Coordinates of C-alpha atoms and ligand atoms in Angstrom, one line a residue:
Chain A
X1 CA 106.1 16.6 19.1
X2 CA 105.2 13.8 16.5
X3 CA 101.7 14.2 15.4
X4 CA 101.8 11.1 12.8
X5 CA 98.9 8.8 13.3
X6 CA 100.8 5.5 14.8
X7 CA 99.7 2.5 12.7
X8 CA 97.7 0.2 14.9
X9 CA 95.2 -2.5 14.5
X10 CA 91.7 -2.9 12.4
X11 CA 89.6 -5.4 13.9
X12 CA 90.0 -7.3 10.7
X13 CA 93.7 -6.8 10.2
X14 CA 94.3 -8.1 13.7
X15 CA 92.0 -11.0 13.3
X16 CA 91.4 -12.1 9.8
X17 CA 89.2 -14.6 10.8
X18 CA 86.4 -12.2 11.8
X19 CA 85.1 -12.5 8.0
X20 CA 84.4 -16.1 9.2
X21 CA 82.7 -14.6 12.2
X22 CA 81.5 -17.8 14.3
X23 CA 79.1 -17.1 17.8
X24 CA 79.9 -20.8 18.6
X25 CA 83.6 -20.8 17.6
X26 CA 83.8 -17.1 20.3
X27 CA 82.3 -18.9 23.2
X28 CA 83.3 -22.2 23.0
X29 CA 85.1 -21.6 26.2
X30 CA 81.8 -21.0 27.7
X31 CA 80.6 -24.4 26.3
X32 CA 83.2 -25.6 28.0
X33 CA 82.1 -24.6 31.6
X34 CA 78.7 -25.5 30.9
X35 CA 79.7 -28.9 30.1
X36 CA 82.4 -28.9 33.3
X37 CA 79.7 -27.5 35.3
X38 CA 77.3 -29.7 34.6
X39 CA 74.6 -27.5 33.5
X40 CA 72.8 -30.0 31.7
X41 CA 70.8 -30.5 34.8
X42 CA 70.5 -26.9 35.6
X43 CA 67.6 -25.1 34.5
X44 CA 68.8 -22.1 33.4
X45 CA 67.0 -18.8 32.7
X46 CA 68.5 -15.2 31.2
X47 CA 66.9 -12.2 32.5
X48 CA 68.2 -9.5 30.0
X49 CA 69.9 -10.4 27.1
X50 CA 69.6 -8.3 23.8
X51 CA 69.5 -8.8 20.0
X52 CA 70.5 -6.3 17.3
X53 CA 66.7 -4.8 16.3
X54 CA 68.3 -2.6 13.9
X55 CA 69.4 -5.6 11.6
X56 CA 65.5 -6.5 11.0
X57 CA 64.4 -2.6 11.0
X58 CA 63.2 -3.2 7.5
X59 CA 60.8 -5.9 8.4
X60 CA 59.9 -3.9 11.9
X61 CA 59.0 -0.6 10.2
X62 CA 56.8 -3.0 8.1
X63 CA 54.3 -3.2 11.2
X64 CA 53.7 0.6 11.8
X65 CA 50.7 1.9 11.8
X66 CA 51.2 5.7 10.8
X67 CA 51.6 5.1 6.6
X68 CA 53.7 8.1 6.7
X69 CA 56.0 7.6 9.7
X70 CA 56.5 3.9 7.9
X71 CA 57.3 5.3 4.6
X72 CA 59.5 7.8 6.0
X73 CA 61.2 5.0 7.8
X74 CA 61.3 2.7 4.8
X75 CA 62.2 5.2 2.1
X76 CA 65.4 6.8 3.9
X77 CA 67.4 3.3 3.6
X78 CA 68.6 3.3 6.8
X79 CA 67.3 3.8 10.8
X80 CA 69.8 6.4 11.2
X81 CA 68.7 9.2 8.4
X82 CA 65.4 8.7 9.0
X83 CA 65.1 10.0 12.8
X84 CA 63.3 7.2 13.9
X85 CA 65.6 6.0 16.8
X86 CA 68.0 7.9 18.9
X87 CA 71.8 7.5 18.0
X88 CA 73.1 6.6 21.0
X89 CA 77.2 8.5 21.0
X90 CA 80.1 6.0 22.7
X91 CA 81.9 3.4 21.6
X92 CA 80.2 0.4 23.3
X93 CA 83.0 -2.3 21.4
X94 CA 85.9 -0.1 22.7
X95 CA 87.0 0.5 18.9
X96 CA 86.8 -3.3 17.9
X97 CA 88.5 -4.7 21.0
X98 CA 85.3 -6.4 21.6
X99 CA 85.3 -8.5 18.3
X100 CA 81.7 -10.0 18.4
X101 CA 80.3 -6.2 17.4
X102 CA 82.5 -5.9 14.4
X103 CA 82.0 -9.7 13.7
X104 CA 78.5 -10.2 14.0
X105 CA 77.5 -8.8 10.5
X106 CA 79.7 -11.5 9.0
X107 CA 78.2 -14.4 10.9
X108 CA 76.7 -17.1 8.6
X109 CA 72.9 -18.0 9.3
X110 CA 70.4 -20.4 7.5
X111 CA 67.4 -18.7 6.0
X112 CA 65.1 -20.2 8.9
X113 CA 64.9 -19.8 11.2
X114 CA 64.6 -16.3 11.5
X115 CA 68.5 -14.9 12.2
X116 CA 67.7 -13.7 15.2
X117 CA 66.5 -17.0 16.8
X118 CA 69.6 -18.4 15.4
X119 CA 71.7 -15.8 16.3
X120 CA 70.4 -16.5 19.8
X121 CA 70.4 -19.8 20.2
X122 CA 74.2 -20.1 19.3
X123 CA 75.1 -17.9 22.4
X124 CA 72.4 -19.9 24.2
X125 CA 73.4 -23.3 23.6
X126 CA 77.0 -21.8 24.0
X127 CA 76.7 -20.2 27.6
X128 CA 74.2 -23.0 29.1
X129 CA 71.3 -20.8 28.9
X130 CA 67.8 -22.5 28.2
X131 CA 65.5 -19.6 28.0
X132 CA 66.0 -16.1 27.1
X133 CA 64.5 -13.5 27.4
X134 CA 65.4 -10.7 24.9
X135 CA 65.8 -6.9 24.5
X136 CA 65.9 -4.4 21.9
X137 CA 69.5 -2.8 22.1
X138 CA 69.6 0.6 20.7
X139 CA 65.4 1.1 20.9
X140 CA 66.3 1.3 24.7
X141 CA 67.3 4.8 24.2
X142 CA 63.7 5.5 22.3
X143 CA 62.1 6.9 25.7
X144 CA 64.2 9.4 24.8
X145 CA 63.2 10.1 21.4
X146 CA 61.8 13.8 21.4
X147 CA 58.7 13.0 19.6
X148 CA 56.1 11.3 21.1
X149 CA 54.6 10.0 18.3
X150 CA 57.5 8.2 17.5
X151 CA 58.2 6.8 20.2
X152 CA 54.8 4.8 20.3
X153 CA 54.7 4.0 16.9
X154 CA 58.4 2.6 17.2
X155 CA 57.5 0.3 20.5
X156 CA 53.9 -0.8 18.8
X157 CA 55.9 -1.8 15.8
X158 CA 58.8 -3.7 17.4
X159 CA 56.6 -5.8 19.8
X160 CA 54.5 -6.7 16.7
X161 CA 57.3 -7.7 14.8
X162 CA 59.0 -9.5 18.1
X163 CA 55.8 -11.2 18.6
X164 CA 55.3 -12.5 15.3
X165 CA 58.5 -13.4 14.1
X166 CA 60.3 -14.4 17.1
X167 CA 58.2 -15.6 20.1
X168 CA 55.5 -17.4 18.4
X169 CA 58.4 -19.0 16.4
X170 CA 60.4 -19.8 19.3
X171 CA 59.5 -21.2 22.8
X172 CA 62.9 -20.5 24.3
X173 CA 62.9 -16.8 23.9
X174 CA 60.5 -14.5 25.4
X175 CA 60.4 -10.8 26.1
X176 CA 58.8 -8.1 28.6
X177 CA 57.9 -5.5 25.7
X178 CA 58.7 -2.7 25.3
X179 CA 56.2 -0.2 26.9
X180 CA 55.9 3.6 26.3
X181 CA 55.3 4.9 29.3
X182 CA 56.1 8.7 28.4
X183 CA 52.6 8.4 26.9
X184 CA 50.5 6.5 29.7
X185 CA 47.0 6.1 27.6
X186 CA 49.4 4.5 24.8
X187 CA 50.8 2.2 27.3
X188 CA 47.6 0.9 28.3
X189 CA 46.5 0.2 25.2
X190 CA 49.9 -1.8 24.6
X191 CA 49.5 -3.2 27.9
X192 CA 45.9 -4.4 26.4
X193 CA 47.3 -5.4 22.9
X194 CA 50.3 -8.1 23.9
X195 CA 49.8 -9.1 27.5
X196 CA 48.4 -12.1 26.0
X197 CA 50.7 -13.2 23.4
X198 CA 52.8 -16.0 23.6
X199 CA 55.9 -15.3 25.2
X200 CA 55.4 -12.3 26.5
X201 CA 56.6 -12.4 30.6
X202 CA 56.0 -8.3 31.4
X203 CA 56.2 -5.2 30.4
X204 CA 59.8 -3.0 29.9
X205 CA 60.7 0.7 30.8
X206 CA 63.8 2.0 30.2
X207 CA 64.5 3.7 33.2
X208 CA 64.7 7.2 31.0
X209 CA 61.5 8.8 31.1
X210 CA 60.4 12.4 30.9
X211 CA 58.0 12.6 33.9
X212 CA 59.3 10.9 37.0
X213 CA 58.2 7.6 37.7
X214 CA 55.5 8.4 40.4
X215 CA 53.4 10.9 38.2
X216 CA 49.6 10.3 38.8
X217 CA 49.3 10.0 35.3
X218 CA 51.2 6.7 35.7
X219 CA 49.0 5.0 38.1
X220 CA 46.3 3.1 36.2
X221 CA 49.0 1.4 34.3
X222 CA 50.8 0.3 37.5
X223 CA 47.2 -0.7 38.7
X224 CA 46.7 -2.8 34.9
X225 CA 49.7 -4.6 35.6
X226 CA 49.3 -5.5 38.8
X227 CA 46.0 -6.8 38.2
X228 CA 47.1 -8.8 35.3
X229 CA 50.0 -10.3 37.8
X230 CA 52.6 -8.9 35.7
X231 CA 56.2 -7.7 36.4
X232 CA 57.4 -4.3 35.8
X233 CA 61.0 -4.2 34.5
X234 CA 63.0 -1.1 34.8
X235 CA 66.1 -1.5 32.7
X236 CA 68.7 1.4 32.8
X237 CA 70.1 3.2 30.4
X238 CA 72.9 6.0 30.2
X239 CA 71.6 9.2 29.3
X240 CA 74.7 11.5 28.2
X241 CA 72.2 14.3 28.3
X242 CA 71.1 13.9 31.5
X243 CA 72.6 17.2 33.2
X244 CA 75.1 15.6 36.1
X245 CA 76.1 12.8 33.4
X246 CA 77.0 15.4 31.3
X247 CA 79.7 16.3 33.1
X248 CA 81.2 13.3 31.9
X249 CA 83.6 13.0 29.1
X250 CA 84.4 9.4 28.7
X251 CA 82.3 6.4 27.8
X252 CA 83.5 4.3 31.3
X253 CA 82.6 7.4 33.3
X254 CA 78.8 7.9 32.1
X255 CA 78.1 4.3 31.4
X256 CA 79.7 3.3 35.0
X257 CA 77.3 5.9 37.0
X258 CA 74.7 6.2 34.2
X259 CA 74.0 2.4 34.3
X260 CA 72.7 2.6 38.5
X261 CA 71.9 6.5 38.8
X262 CA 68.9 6.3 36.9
X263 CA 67.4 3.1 38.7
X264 CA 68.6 5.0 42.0
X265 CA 66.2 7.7 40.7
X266 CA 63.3 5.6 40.3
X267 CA 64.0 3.6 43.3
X268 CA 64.0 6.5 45.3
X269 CA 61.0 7.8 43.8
X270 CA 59.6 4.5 43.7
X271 CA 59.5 4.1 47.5
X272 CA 59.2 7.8 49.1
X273 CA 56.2 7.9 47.1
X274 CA 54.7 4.6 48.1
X275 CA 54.3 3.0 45.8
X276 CA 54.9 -0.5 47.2
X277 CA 51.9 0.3 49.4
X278 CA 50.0 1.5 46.7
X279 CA 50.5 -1.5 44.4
X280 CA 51.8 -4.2 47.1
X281 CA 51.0 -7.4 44.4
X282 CA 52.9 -5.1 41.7
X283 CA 56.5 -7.1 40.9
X284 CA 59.2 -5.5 39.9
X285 CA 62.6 -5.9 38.4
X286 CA 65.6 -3.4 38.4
X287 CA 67.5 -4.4 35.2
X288 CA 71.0 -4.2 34.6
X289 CA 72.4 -1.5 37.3
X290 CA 74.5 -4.4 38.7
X291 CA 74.4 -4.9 42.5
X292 CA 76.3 -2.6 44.4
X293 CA 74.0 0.1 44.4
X294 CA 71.5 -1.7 46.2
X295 CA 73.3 -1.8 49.7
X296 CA 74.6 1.8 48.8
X297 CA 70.6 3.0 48.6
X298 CA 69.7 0.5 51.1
X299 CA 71.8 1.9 53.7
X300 CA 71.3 5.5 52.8
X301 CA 67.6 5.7 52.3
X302 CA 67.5 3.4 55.7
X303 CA 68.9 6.4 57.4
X304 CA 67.3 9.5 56.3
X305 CA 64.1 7.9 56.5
X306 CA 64.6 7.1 60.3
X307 CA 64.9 11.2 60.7
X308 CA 62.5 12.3 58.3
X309 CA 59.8 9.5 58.5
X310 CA 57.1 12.2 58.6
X311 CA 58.4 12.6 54.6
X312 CA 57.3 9.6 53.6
X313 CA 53.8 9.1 55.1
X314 CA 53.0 6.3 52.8
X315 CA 55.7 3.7 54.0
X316 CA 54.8 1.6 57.0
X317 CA 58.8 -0.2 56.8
X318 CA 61.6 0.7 56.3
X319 CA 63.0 1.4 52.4
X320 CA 65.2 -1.5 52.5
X321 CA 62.7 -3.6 54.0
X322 CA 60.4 -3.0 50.4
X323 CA 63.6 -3.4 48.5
X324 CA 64.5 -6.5 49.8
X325 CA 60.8 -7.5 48.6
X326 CA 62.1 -6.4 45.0
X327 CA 64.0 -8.1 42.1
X328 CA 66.9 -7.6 40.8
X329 CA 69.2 -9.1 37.1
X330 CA 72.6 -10.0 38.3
X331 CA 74.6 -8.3 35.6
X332 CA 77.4 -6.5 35.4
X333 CA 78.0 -8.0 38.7
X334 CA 80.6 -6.0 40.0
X335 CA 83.2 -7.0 42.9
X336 CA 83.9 -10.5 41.8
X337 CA 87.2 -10.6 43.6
X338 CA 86.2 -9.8 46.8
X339 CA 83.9 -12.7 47.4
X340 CA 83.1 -11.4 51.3
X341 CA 81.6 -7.6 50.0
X342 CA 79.7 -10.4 47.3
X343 CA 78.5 -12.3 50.3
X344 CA 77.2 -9.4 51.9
X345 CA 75.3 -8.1 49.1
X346 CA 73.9 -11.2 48.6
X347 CA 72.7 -11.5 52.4
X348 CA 71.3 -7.9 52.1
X349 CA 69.3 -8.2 49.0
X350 CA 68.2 -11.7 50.1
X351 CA 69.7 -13.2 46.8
X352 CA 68.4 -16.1 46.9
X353 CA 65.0 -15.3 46.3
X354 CA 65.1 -12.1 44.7
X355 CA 67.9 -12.6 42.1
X356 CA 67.9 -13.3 39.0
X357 CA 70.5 -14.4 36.5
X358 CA 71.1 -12.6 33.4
X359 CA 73.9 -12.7 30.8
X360 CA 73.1 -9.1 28.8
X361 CA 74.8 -10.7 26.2
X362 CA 76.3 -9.8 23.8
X363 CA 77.3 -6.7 25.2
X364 CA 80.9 -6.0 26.4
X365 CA 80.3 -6.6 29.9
X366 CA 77.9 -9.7 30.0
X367 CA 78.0 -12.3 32.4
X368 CA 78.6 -16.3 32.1
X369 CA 76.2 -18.6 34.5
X370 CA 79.5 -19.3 36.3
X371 CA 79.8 -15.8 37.8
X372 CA 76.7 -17.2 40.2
X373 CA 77.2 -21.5 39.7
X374 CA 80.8 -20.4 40.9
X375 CA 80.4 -18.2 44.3
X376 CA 81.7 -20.5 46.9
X377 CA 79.0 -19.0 49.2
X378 CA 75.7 -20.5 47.5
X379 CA 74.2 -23.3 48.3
X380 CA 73.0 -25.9 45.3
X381 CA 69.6 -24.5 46.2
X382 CA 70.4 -21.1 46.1
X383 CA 72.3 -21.6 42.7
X384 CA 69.3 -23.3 41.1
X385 CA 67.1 -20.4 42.1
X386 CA 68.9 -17.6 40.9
X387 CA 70.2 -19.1 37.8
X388 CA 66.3 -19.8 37.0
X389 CA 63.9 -21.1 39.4
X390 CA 63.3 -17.4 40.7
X391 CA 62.6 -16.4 37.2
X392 CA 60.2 -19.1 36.1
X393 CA 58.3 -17.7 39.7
X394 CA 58.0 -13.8 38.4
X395 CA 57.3 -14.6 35.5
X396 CA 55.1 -17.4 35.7
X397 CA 56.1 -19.6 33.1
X398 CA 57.1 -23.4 32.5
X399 CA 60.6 -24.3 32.5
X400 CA 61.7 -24.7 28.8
X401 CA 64.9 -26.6 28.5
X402 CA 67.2 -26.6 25.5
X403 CA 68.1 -29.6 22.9
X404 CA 71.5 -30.3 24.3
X405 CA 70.7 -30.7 27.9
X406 CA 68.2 -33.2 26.9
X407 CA 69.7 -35.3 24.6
X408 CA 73.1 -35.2 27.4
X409 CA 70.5 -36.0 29.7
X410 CA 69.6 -39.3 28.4
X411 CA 72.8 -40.0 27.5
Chain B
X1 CA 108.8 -31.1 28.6
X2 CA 109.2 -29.3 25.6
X3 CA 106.4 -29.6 22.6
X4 CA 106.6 -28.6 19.3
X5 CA 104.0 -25.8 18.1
X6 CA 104.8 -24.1 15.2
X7 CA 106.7 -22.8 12.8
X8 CA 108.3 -19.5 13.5
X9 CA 107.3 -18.4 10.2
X10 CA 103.6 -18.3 10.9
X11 CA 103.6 -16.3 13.6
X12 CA 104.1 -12.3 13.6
X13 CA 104.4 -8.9 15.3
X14 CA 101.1 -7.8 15.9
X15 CA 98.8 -10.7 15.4
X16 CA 98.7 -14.1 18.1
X17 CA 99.0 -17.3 16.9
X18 CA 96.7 -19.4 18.5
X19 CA 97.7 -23.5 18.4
X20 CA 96.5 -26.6 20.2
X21 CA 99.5 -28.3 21.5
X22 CA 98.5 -31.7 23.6
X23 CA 95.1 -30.7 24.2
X24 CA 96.1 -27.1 25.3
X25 CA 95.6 -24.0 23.3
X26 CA 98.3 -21.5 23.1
X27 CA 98.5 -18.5 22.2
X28 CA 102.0 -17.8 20.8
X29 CA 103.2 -14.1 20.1
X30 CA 106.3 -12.0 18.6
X31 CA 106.8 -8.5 19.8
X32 CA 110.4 -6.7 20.1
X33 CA 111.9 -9.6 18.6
X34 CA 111.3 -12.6 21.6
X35 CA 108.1 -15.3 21.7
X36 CA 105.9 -15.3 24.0
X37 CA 103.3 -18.4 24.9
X38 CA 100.0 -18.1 27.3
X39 CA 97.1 -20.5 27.7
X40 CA 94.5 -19.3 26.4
X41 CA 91.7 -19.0 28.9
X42 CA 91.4 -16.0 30.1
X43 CA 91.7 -15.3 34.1
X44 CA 88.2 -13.0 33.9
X45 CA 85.7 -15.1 33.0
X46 CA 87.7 -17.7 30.8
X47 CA 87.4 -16.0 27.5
X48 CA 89.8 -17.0 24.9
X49 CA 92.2 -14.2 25.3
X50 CA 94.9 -15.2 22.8
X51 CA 92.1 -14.6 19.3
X52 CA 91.5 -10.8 20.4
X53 CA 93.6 -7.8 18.9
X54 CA 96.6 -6.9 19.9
X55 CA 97.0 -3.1 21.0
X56 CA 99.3 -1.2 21.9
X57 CA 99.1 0.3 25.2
X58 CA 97.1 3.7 25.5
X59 CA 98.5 7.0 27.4
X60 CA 97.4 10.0 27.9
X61 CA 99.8 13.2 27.6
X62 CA 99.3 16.4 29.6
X63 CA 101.3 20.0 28.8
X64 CA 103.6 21.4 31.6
X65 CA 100.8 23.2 33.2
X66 CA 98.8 20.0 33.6
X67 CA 96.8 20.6 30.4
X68 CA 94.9 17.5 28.8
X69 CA 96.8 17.4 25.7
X70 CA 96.4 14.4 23.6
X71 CA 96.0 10.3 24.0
X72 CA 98.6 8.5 22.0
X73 CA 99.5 4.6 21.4
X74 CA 103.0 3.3 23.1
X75 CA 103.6 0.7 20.7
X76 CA 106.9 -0.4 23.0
X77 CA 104.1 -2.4 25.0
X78 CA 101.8 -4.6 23.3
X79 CA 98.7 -5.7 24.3
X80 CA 96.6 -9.0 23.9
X81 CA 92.9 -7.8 24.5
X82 CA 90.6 -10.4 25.3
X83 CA 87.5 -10.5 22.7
X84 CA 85.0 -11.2 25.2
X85 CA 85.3 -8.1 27.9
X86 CA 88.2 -6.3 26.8
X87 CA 90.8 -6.9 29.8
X88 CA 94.0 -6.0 28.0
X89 CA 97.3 -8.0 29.4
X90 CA 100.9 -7.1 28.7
X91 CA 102.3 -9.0 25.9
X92 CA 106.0 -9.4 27.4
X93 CA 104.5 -10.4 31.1
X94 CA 101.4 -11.7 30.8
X95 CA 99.8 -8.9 33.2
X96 CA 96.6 -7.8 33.4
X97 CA 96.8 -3.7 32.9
X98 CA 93.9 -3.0 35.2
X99 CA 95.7 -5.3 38.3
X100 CA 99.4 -6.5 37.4
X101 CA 98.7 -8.9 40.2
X102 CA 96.4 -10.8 37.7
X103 CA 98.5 -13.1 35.4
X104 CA 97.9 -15.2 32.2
X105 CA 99.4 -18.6 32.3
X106 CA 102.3 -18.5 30.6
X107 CA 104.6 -21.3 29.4
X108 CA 108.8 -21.2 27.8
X109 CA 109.0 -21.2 24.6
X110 CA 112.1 -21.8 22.7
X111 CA 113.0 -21.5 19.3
X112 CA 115.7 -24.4 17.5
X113 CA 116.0 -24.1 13.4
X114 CA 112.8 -22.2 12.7
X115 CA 110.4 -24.2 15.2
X116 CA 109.0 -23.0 18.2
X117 CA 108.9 -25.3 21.0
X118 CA 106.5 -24.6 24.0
X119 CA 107.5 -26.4 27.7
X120 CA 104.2 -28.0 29.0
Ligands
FES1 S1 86.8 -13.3 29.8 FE1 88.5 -12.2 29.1 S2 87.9 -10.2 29.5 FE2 86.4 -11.3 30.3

């Protein structure tokens, strides 16, 4: 058999261009339905979209506390020698295929703002998308991290830096910060440190933790948030670790199941333990799992509970009757070629007023406005909610629209 | 009716040649000797399919007794990956891999000394 390694394309050798790496120039395709689509009088909000933290970690490690946790980040050169975030294994750009992860570090920006406000706004302005709100990408595997320490130091530091140098810079970004719940005393104290600052909407789990969800020693921070009227966003993670994922062995596999099985574990826990009754004003919003899960759990949690109510004293409803209560981000919406399985996910999650757009860009599998603005099965009204109205609601803010839409708008 | 788009020169195996030709983009590529032209929207979510890579497909070989063995490349069918999500479509048809149901747009192209000519 012929072992020689078969020539085959670099990301640059295939596409030269990349060293002229353009957000603009990549989506302009996207522009394109924006402007067919009218958009310009669409509010449009983004639930869960991400930036690149580890491009700024020199100015993030700047803001931690601990002198020697932030010299042994600064003084190693880079995130990845000095133990300060978990490496996260799989190829999440499918070997260059998806260029903008390769092309990204060549793309040109102006001093100021700071990159990653214009970083963001390119994809912004591109997809249609007026106000984002943005994630850490690989710090969403830091609830992970094996020391604790780190772990708070890391999320006090990044909402620092995210605070000062992007959302008091920018009014069309904000953020649910990053909160450390592994360490529930530190998590109040965050909870009590940024739930004032401009820009900030909630507070963000990833849905990794080391105690379930439902631990006592969780409770007064649900109870914080709720009284402060603030949302609790779970966003998943994979967790090649975890034991059942680990009998994966490709990327698809444990990002495909990964992605909804740990927000079907919180859910789960979530609502056989209560806890909508226990905190009934407490929002919450189940962050990139996609949708299909949520009939899936629906329907099976539905059943078992109508044969073991006695379980699951604390519930007065049935499971799908909280969950319908909940919110959800629409991305990676899966099934888009069967438009009547769509439909009925839709009707059972009550869309309309419980969804909420989001693009996850610019990871591989984001999502354009049009996957909602085009569902033949929405109503205008419906559209406007979940592509922002239903956002501006949880999160109580004002609706902030970008430069273009204005200026087309006098136009 | 047929449009000029560019010289056959400029484009090669492995790497699409994206042109604008009456307000379309096309994506013009050489593989095994023949031109092939798509629009270049992509039938996911309208990315612009025709800037990715090209790959060649992927298999995956197994031993006699059913043994994982190795993955290799299959360089007989090329692949124009779309930059935005990845969906990889067959160079010489225009398929989708994941669904051969799903189809880029593709348009004739003829070649007449040195000039490729695209039918709109
Ligand atoms: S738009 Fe081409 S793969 Fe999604």
């Amino acid at each position: 058999m012929d072992r020689r390694q078969t020539a085959v394309n670099t990301p640059a050798q295939a596409d030269p261009s990349l060293a002229e790496f353009d957000t603009t120039k990549l989506l302009r395709n996207a522009s394109r339905q924006a402007q067919d689509r009218n958009y310009k009088d669409f509010f449009i909000c983004d639930v869960d979209s991400h930036h690149y933290e580890t491009e700024a970690m020199g100015e993030i490690l700047e803001y931690i506390d601990d002198p020697v946790l932030r010299h042994l980040g600064l003084s190693s050169g880079n995130v990845g020698r000095s133990g300060l975030l978990a490496q996260p294994i799989g190829s999440q750009d499918m070997a260059g295929r998806v260029n903008r992860y390769p092309g990204r570090k060549f793309e040109k920006t102006p001093e100021k703002p700071h990159r990653d406000i214009t970083m963001a706004h390119r994809w912004m302005d591109s997809l249609g998308v007026d106000l984002a709100c943005l994630f850490p990408t690989p710090m969403l595997l830091l609830s992970t991290h094996p020391q604790p320490d780190v772990e708070v130091a890391m999320a006090r530091a990044y909402n620092r830096w995210l605070c000062e140098r992007i959302l008091e810079e920018d009014p069309r970004i904000c953020s649910m910060v990053y909160l450390p719940l592994n360490e529930p005393e530190a998590a109040l104290s965050v909870i009590e440190e940024f739930h004032h600052r401009k820009g900030v909407t909630g507070f963000l789990v990833t849905s990794n933790q080391k105690r379930p969800i439902h631990d006592n020693v969780n409770m007064p921070v649900f109870a914080r948030l709720e009284e402060l009227g603030m949302p609790l966003g779970l966003h998943a993670i994979y967790n090649w670790a975890d034991q059942s994922l680990a009998q994966t062995n490709k990327f698809i596999s444990v990002h495909a199941l990964g992605f909804t099985f740990c927000n079907i574990i919180h859910m789960t826990n979530w609502l056989m333990n209560g806890m909508p009754e226990r905190f009934p004003k407490l929002k919450t919003i189940w962050i990139e799992s996609g949708l299909a899960w949520i009939p899936f759990l629906m329907q099976r949690l539905d059943n078992e509970y109508m044969m073991r109510t006695s379980e699951a004293p604390l519930l007065k409803r049935k499971p799908s009757d909280y969950m319908r209560e909940m919110f959800y981000t629409s991305q990676p919406m899966e099934m888009v070629n069967n438009a009547e399985a769509l439909e009925l996910t839709f009707k059972m999650i009550d869309a309309e007023n419980q969804l909420m757009y989001s693009s996850d860009y610019p990871h591989w599998d984001m999502d354009l406005p049009s996957t909602i603005y085009d569902l033949p099965f929405l109503s205008e009204t419906a559209k406007r909610k979940i592509l922002g109205e239903n956002a501006l609601k949880v999160f109580g803010v004002e609706p902030v629209m970008s430069d273009w839409k204005l200026k087309a708008q006098k136009a | 009716m047929q449009k000029f788009a560019l010289d056959a020169k400029d484009v090669v195996e492995g790497k699409t040649s994206v042109v604008e030709v009456s307000g379309t983009e096309i994506g013009i590529a050489l593989h095994q000797g023949k031109y092939y032209a798509y629009h270049n929207i992509c039938p996911h979510q309208g990315g612009p399919v025709c800037e990715g890579m090209q790959m060649p497909r992927v298999t995956g070989e197994f031993t006699d007794s059913g043994s994982f063995d190795r993955h290799n490349f299959d360089t007989s069918e090329m692949h124009l990956v779309c930059p935005w999500h990845g969906w990889e479509f067959d160079v010489s048809t225009g398929e989708a891999i994941g669904d051969r149901s799903i189809k880029l747009k593709s348009f004739p192209v003829s070649q007449r000394d040195g000039k490729l000519y695209v039918e709109l």
